[in-house]
């Protein structure tokens, strides 16, 4: 009954190490980019991707269609990021912004980047996910919806709402370019 | 600079160079994967009894709340019987209010909102949040939440339409009211589809809610929907409209 981005089993036999490496290696970099966008902490991002890769090792043989693999893996990374942030929140009630990201005086570009990262960090997990996937991983909205496990309409609504929060002065269509 | 470029630039400032990372991650999995799998298998066996305890506790809590709520309701109605027909009259008055929803010409003219500062739909006093989805052969059902932070007297009527197809959004489960529009089976449960939601602050769910009053509800749209819905919430002394595109 539950729909959207369902991953169906296509075989129960375990895959070989070589196949696993061939399938997973190209997914690590986008996974890392997603995790950086979600967590803003390079080492936490790599941890999240590593954990997602362990999950992939256990479950990769259950993926029916290879064309679903990227979306499925990014969904796993997103979940690991959510858990990582929860743990961090419980541990020290921070937003996951490392100290070294503080503003470099006099560099307006860095200041803007820090402000923008901080604003994105304040978005809810689901909103941040669509923003990172759409703007940073340059994924089309249809693929964003699959990773976010929502309808395209819901993903679009989330994106619009997030853009309005990030840049209230921008028209949404202008911001989505 | 476009927002996309700004975001690329902001994240690239903190993104580590990915050189060598994919190979390192994969090699770590291949080296540690089998032993982790064994460890997790042992953990799973330990976790199952704990999770069953948690399930029993959760069930006991839900049953306790339901039974307690019912007893309180019975006690209140025993002590203070409602005036006959009063609530119905108020509801009929709300139902008589015309549905006035925006009519954008095209999808890109459809602007979602208004939102409250927390990012929920609506200007108040009742707000709406989206949630998970269930699907059936008929369409999609959204597990949404309506909530309020202030006392509201009398019934609250919620109606919604597809802005472009003009078909009504249907409601199932608790709080669904009004005419029956059809039948469906959602998550294994046979349900009647209604075209209205009716709730009041005395019926609000208190469990696990951070809001003063909250009403979790399920709204359904057919598969042919335009992905744009207009919502009107009427109560005694207020009427609000919001759009979700």
Coordinates of C-alpha atoms in Angstrom, one line a residue:
Chain A
X1 CA 0.0 0.0 0.0
X2 CA 2.7 2.4 0.9
X3 CA 4.1 3.8 -2.3
X4 CA 6.7 6.1 -3.7
X5 CA 10.2 4.9 -4.3
X6 CA 9.5 1.4 -3.4
X7 CA 12.5 -0.9 -3.9
X8 CA 11.6 -4.4 -4.8
X9 CA 13.8 -7.5 -4.4
X10 CA 15.1 -8.9 -7.6
X11 CA 17.2 -11.7 -6.3
X12 CA 18.2 -13.2 -3.1
X13 CA 21.7 -14.4 -4.0
X14 CA 24.4 -12.2 -2.6
X15 CA 26.4 -10.1 -5.0
X16 CA 30.1 -10.4 -5.5
X17 CA 32.6 -7.9 -4.1
X18 CA 33.5 -6.8 -7.5
X19 CA 29.9 -6.1 -8.5
X20 CA 29.4 -4.3 -5.2
X21 CA 32.4 -2.1 -5.8
X22 CA 31.4 -1.4 -9.4
X23 CA 27.9 -0.5 -8.4
X24 CA 28.7 1.5 -5.3
X25 CA 31.8 3.5 -6.2
X26 CA 30.1 5.9 -8.6
X27 CA 27.5 6.6 -5.9
X28 CA 29.9 7.6 -3.2
X29 CA 30.7 11.1 -4.5
X30 CA 27.0 12.2 -4.9
X31 CA 26.3 10.6 -1.5
X32 CA 29.2 12.6 0.0
X33 CA 27.9 15.8 -1.6
X34 CA 24.4 15.2 -0.2
X35 CA 25.8 14.4 3.2
X36 CA 27.9 17.6 3.2
X37 CA 24.8 19.6 2.2
X38 CA 22.8 18.0 5.0
X39 CA 25.4 18.0 7.8
X40 CA 27.8 20.8 6.8
X41 CA 30.5 18.8 8.5
X42 CA 33.0 17.0 6.2
X43 CA 34.0 14.2 8.7
X44 CA 30.4 13.6 9.8
X45 CA 29.4 13.5 6.1
X46 CA 32.0 10.9 5.4
X47 CA 30.8 8.9 8.4
X48 CA 27.2 9.0 7.1
X49 CA 28.2 7.8 3.7
X50 CA 30.3 5.1 5.2
X51 CA 27.3 3.9 7.3
X52 CA 25.1 4.1 4.2
X53 CA 27.6 2.0 2.4
X54 CA 27.4 -0.7 5.0
X55 CA 23.6 -0.7 4.7
X56 CA 24.1 -0.9 0.9
X57 CA 26.4 -3.9 1.4
X58 CA 23.6 -5.7 3.3
X59 CA 20.8 -4.8 1.1
X60 CA 22.1 -4.2 -2.4
X61 CA 21.2 -7.6 -3.6
X62 CA 17.6 -6.7 -2.9
X63 CA 17.4 -3.9 -5.3
X64 CA 15.4 -4.9 -8.3
X65 CA 16.3 -2.2 -10.9
X66 CA 19.7 -0.7 -11.2
X67 CA 18.2 2.6 -12.3
X68 CA 16.7 2.9 -8.8
X69 CA 20.0 2.4 -7.2
X70 CA 21.2 6.0 -7.1
X71 CA 17.9 7.3 -5.7
X72 CA 17.8 4.4 -3.2
X73 CA 21.4 5.0 -2.0
X74 CA 20.9 8.7 -1.7
X75 CA 17.7 8.0 0.4
X76 CA 19.8 5.8 2.7
X77 CA 22.4 8.6 3.0
X78 CA 19.7 11.1 3.8
X79 CA 18.4 8.8 6.6
X80 CA 21.9 8.4 8.0
X81 CA 22.3 12.2 8.0
X82 CA 19.0 12.5 9.8
X83 CA 20.2 10.1 12.5
X84 CA 23.6 11.8 12.7
X85 CA 21.9 15.1 13.3
X86 CA 19.6 13.6 15.9
X87 CA 22.5 12.1 17.7
X88 CA 24.4 15.4 17.5
X89 CA 21.3 17.3 18.7
X90 CA 21.0 15.1 21.7
X91 CA 24.7 15.2 22.4
X92 CA 25.3 18.9 22.4
X93 CA 22.3 20.8 21.0
X94 CA 24.1 22.3 18.0
X95 CA 23.1 22.7 14.4
X96 CA 26.1 20.7 13.2
X97 CA 28.1 23.7 12.0
X98 CA 31.7 23.2 12.7
X99 CA 33.7 26.0 14.3
X100 CA 36.0 26.4 11.4
X101 CA 33.1 27.6 9.3
X102 CA 32.9 30.8 11.2
X103 CA 33.1 34.0 9.1
X104 CA 36.5 35.0 7.7
X105 CA 36.5 38.7 8.3
X106 CA 36.5 40.9 5.2
X107 CA 35.5 38.2 2.8
X108 CA 32.0 38.9 1.7
X109 CA 31.7 35.7 -0.3
X110 CA 32.6 33.5 2.6
X111 CA 30.2 35.5 4.8
X112 CA 27.4 34.9 2.3
X113 CA 28.3 31.2 2.1
X114 CA 28.2 30.9 5.9
X115 CA 24.9 32.7 6.1
X116 CA 23.4 30.6 3.4
X117 CA 24.6 27.3 5.0
X118 CA 23.3 28.4 8.4
X119 CA 19.9 29.3 6.8
X120 CA 19.8 25.9 5.1
X121 CA 20.8 24.2 8.4
X122 CA 17.8 25.7 10.0
X123 CA 15.4 24.1 7.5
X124 CA 13.6 20.9 8.6
X125 CA 15.3 17.7 7.4
X126 CA 12.8 17.1 4.6
X127 CA 13.0 20.7 3.4
X128 CA 16.8 20.7 3.6
X129 CA 16.9 17.4 1.7
X130 CA 14.9 18.7 -1.4
X131 CA 17.0 21.9 -1.4
X132 CA 20.3 20.1 -1.3
X133 CA 19.2 17.5 -3.9
X134 CA 17.7 20.1 -6.3
X135 CA 20.2 22.9 -6.0
X136 CA 23.5 21.2 -5.0
X137 CA 23.2 17.8 -6.7
X138 CA 21.3 19.4 -9.6
X139 CA 18.8 16.6 -9.7
X140 CA 15.5 17.1 -11.5
X141 CA 12.4 17.4 -9.3
X142 CA 11.1 14.0 -10.3
X143 CA 14.3 12.3 -9.0
X144 CA 14.3 14.6 -5.9
X145 CA 10.8 13.2 -5.2
X146 CA 11.9 9.6 -5.4
X147 CA 14.8 10.2 -3.0
X148 CA 12.6 12.2 -0.6
X149 CA 9.9 9.5 -0.9
X150 CA 7.2 11.9 -1.7
X151 CA 5.1 12.9 -4.7
X152 CA 6.5 15.4 -7.2
X153 CA 3.9 17.9 -6.1
X154 CA 4.9 17.5 -2.5
X155 CA 8.6 17.9 -3.3
X156 CA 7.8 21.0 -5.4
X157 CA 5.8 22.5 -2.6
X158 CA 8.6 21.8 -0.1
X159 CA 11.1 23.4 -2.5
X160 CA 9.0 26.5 -3.0
X161 CA 8.4 26.8 0.7
X162 CA 12.1 26.4 1.4
X163 CA 13.1 28.9 -1.2
X164 CA 10.7 31.4 0.2
X165 CA 12.3 30.9 3.6
X166 CA 15.8 31.1 2.3
X167 CA 15.3 34.0 0.0
X168 CA 12.0 35.7 0.7
X169 CA 12.9 38.6 -1.6
X170 CA 13.3 36.4 -4.6
X171 CA 10.5 35.3 -6.9
X172 CA 10.3 31.5 -6.7
X173 CA 10.7 30.9 -10.5
X174 CA 13.7 33.2 -10.4
X175 CA 15.2 31.3 -7.5
X176 CA 14.7 27.9 -9.1
X177 CA 16.8 28.7 -12.1
Chain B
X1 CA 24.3 35.3 -8.8
X2 CA 21.5 32.7 -8.9
X3 CA 20.5 30.8 -5.7
X4 CA 21.8 27.6 -7.3
X5 CA 25.3 29.1 -7.8
X6 CA 25.2 30.5 -4.3
X7 CA 24.4 27.1 -2.8
X8 CA 27.1 25.4 -4.9
X9 CA 29.6 28.0 -3.8
X10 CA 28.5 27.8 -0.1
X11 CA 28.8 24.0 0.0
X12 CA 31.9 23.7 -2.1
X13 CA 33.7 25.9 0.5
X14 CA 33.2 23.1 3.1
X15 CA 33.1 20.0 0.9
X16 CA 36.2 17.8 1.3
X17 CA 38.0 16.7 -1.9
X18 CA 36.4 13.4 -2.9
X19 CA 39.6 12.1 -4.4
X20 CA 40.2 8.6 -3.1
X21 CA 37.1 8.6 -0.8
X22 CA 34.9 6.3 -2.9
X23 CA 37.6 3.6 -3.0
X24 CA 38.3 4.0 0.7
X25 CA 34.6 3.7 1.6
X26 CA 34.1 0.7 -0.6
X27 CA 37.3 -1.0 0.7
X28 CA 36.2 -0.4 4.3
X29 CA 32.8 -2.0 3.6
X30 CA 34.4 -5.0 2.0
X31 CA 36.8 -5.4 4.8
X32 CA 34.4 -4.9 7.7
X33 CA 31.1 -5.8 6.2
X34 CA 30.9 -9.5 7.0
X35 CA 32.0 -9.0 10.7
X36 CA 29.5 -6.2 11.1
X37 CA 26.8 -8.3 9.7
X38 CA 27.4 -11.0 12.3
X39 CA 27.5 -8.4 15.1
X40 CA 24.3 -6.7 13.9
X41 CA 22.7 -10.2 13.7
X42 CA 23.5 -10.6 17.4
X43 CA 22.3 -7.1 18.2
X44 CA 19.0 -7.8 16.4
X45 CA 18.4 -10.8 18.5
X46 CA 18.9 -8.7 21.6
X47 CA 16.8 -5.9 20.3
X48 CA 13.7 -7.9 19.4
X49 CA 12.5 -8.5 23.0
X50 CA 13.2 -4.9 23.9
X51 CA 11.2 -3.7 20.9
X52 CA 8.4 -6.0 21.8
X53 CA 8.3 -4.4 25.3
X54 CA 8.2 -1.0 23.7
X55 CA 5.3 -2.1 21.5
X56 CA 3.4 -3.4 24.5
X57 CA 4.0 -0.2 26.4
X58 CA 2.9 1.9 23.4
X59 CA -0.3 -0.2 23.0
X60 CA -1.0 0.1 26.7
X61 CA -0.5 3.9 26.5
X62 CA -2.8 4.2 23.5
X63 CA -5.5 2.1 25.1
X64 CA -5.2 4.0 28.4
X65 CA -5.6 7.3 26.6
X66 CA -8.5 6.1 24.6
X67 CA -10.3 4.5 27.6
X68 CA -9.5 7.5 29.8
X69 CA -10.7 10.0 27.1
X70 CA -13.9 8.0 26.6
X71 CA -14.5 7.9 30.4
X72 CA -13.9 11.7 30.6
X73 CA -16.2 12.3 27.7
X74 CA -18.9 10.2 29.3
X75 CA -18.4 11.9 32.6
X76 CA -18.6 15.3 31.1
X77 CA -21.7 14.5 29.0
X78 CA -23.3 13.1 32.2
X79 CA -22.5 16.2 34.2
X80 CA -23.2 18.8 31.5
X81 CA -25.5 17.6 28.6
X82 CA -24.9 19.6 25.4
X83 CA -27.8 21.9 24.4
X84 CA -29.8 20.0 21.8
X85 CA -29.0 21.0 18.2
X86 CA -26.7 23.9 19.2
X87 CA -23.6 22.4 17.6
X88 CA -25.4 21.2 14.5
X89 CA -26.9 24.7 14.0
X90 CA -23.4 26.2 14.2
X91 CA -22.1 23.6 11.8
X92 CA -24.9 24.1 9.3
X93 CA -24.1 27.8 9.4
X94 CA -20.5 27.1 8.6
X95 CA -21.5 24.7 5.8
X96 CA -23.7 27.4 4.3
X97 CA -20.6 29.7 3.8
X98 CA -19.6 29.6 0.2
X99 CA -16.3 28.0 -0.7
X100 CA -14.1 30.9 -2.0
X101 CA -10.8 29.5 -3.3
X102 CA -8.3 31.1 -5.6
X103 CA -8.5 30.3 -9.3
X104 CA -5.1 30.6 -10.9
X105 CA -4.9 30.3 -14.6
X106 CA -2.0 27.9 -14.7
X107 CA 0.1 25.8 -12.4
X108 CA 2.9 28.4 -12.2
X109 CA 0.4 31.1 -11.3
X110 CA -0.5 29.0 -8.3
X111 CA 1.3 30.3 -5.2
X112 CA 1.4 28.1 -2.1
X113 CA 0.5 29.7 1.2
X114 CA 0.0 31.7 3.3
X115 CA 2.3 30.1 5.9
X116 CA 2.7 30.9 9.5
X117 CA 6.2 31.6 10.9
X118 CA 6.6 27.9 11.7
X119 CA 6.2 27.1 8.0
X120 CA 2.7 25.5 8.3
X121 CA -0.1 26.4 6.0
X122 CA -2.6 29.0 7.1
X123 CA -2.8 32.4 8.6
X124 CA -4.5 31.1 11.7
X125 CA -6.1 30.3 14.0
X126 CA -6.0 26.8 12.5
X127 CA -2.8 25.7 10.6
X128 CA -2.0 22.7 8.5
X129 CA 1.0 20.5 8.0
X130 CA 1.6 17.8 5.4
X131 CA 2.7 14.3 6.2
X132 CA 3.2 10.8 4.8
X133 CA 1.4 9.3 1.9
X134 CA -0.5 6.1 1.4
X135 CA -1.6 5.1 -2.1
X136 CA -4.5 3.0 -3.4
X137 CA -5.8 2.2 -6.9
X138 CA -8.0 5.3 -6.6
X139 CA -5.5 7.8 -5.5
X140 CA -3.3 9.2 -2.8
X141 CA -4.0 9.8 0.9
X142 CA -2.0 12.3 2.9
X143 CA -1.6 11.9 6.6
X144 CA -1.8 15.5 7.5
X145 CA -2.1 17.5 10.7
X146 CA -4.3 20.5 11.6
X147 CA -3.5 22.3 14.7
X148 CA -4.3 25.4 16.7
X149 CA -2.5 27.2 19.5
X150 CA -5.5 29.2 20.8
X151 CA -8.9 28.3 22.2
X152 CA -11.6 28.1 19.5
X153 CA -15.2 27.8 20.5
X154 CA -17.6 25.8 18.4
X155 CA -17.1 23.4 15.4
X156 CA -14.3 23.9 12.9
X157 CA -15.2 23.0 9.3
X158 CA -12.5 22.1 6.8
X159 CA -13.3 21.8 3.1
X160 CA -10.8 21.5 0.2
X161 CA -11.0 21.3 -3.6
X162 CA -8.5 20.6 -6.4
X163 CA -8.0 24.1 -7.8
X164 CA -7.8 23.0 -11.4
X165 CA -10.1 20.0 -11.7
X166 CA -12.5 21.4 -9.0
X167 CA -12.9 17.9 -7.6
X168 CA -13.3 17.8 -3.8
X169 CA -10.5 16.6 -1.6
X170 CA -12.0 13.7 0.4
X171 CA -11.4 12.9 4.0
X172 CA -11.4 9.5 5.8
X173 CA -11.1 8.3 9.3
X174 CA -11.6 10.3 12.5
X175 CA -13.1 13.8 12.0
X176 CA -14.3 13.0 8.4
X177 CA -17.9 14.3 8.1
X178 CA -20.4 15.5 5.6
X179 CA -21.7 13.7 2.5
X180 CA -20.2 10.3 1.5
X181 CA -18.3 10.7 -1.7
X182 CA -17.1 7.1 -2.2
X183 CA -15.4 4.1 -0.6
X184 CA -11.8 2.9 -0.6
X185 CA -9.4 0.7 1.3
X186 CA -6.5 2.6 2.8
X187 CA -3.6 0.7 4.4
X188 CA -5.9 -2.4 4.6
X189 CA -8.8 -0.5 6.2
X190 CA -12.1 -0.1 4.4
X191 CA -13.1 3.6 4.7
X192 CA -15.8 6.0 3.6
X193 CA -14.7 9.1 1.8
X194 CA -16.3 12.3 3.0
X195 CA -16.1 15.8 1.7
X196 CA -15.7 17.6 5.0
X197 CA -13.7 17.5 8.1
X198 CA -15.2 18.7 11.4
X199 CA -13.5 19.1 14.6
X200 CA -13.5 21.2 17.7
X201 CA -11.0 21.9 20.5
X202 CA -12.7 19.4 22.9
X203 CA -11.9 16.5 20.5
X204 CA -8.3 17.5 19.8
X205 CA -5.7 14.7 20.1
X206 CA -3.3 15.4 22.9
X207 CA -1.0 12.5 22.4
X208 CA 2.5 13.3 21.3
X209 CA 1.6 16.8 20.2
X210 CA 3.6 19.9 20.7
X211 CA 0.6 22.0 19.8
X212 CA -2.2 23.2 22.1
X213 CA -4.8 21.4 20.0
X214 CA -4.0 19.0 17.1
X215 CA -6.2 17.0 14.8
X216 CA -4.4 14.4 12.7
X217 CA -6.4 13.6 9.6
X218 CA -6.2 11.8 6.3
X219 CA -7.0 13.7 3.1
X220 CA -7.4 11.9 -0.2
X221 CA -7.0 13.0 -3.8
X222 CA -7.6 10.9 -7.0
X223 CA -4.7 10.0 -9.1
X224 CA -5.9 12.5 -11.7
X225 CA -5.4 15.4 -9.4
X226 CA -3.6 18.5 -10.5
X227 CA -1.3 18.6 -7.4
X228 CA -2.8 21.9 -6.4
X229 CA -5.4 22.1 -3.7
X230 CA -7.2 25.0 -2.1
X231 CA -8.4 24.7 1.5
X232 CA -11.0 26.7 3.4
X233 CA -11.3 26.4 7.2
X234 CA -14.4 28.0 8.8
X235 CA -15.1 28.4 12.4
X236 CA -17.2 30.7 14.5
X237 CA -15.8 34.1 14.0
X238 CA -13.2 33.2 11.4
X239 CA -12.6 31.9 7.9
X240 CA -9.3 31.2 6.4
X241 CA -8.1 30.0 3.0
X242 CA -4.7 28.6 2.0
X243 CA -3.4 26.9 -1.1
X244 CA -0.9 24.0 -1.5
X245 CA 0.5 23.8 -5.0

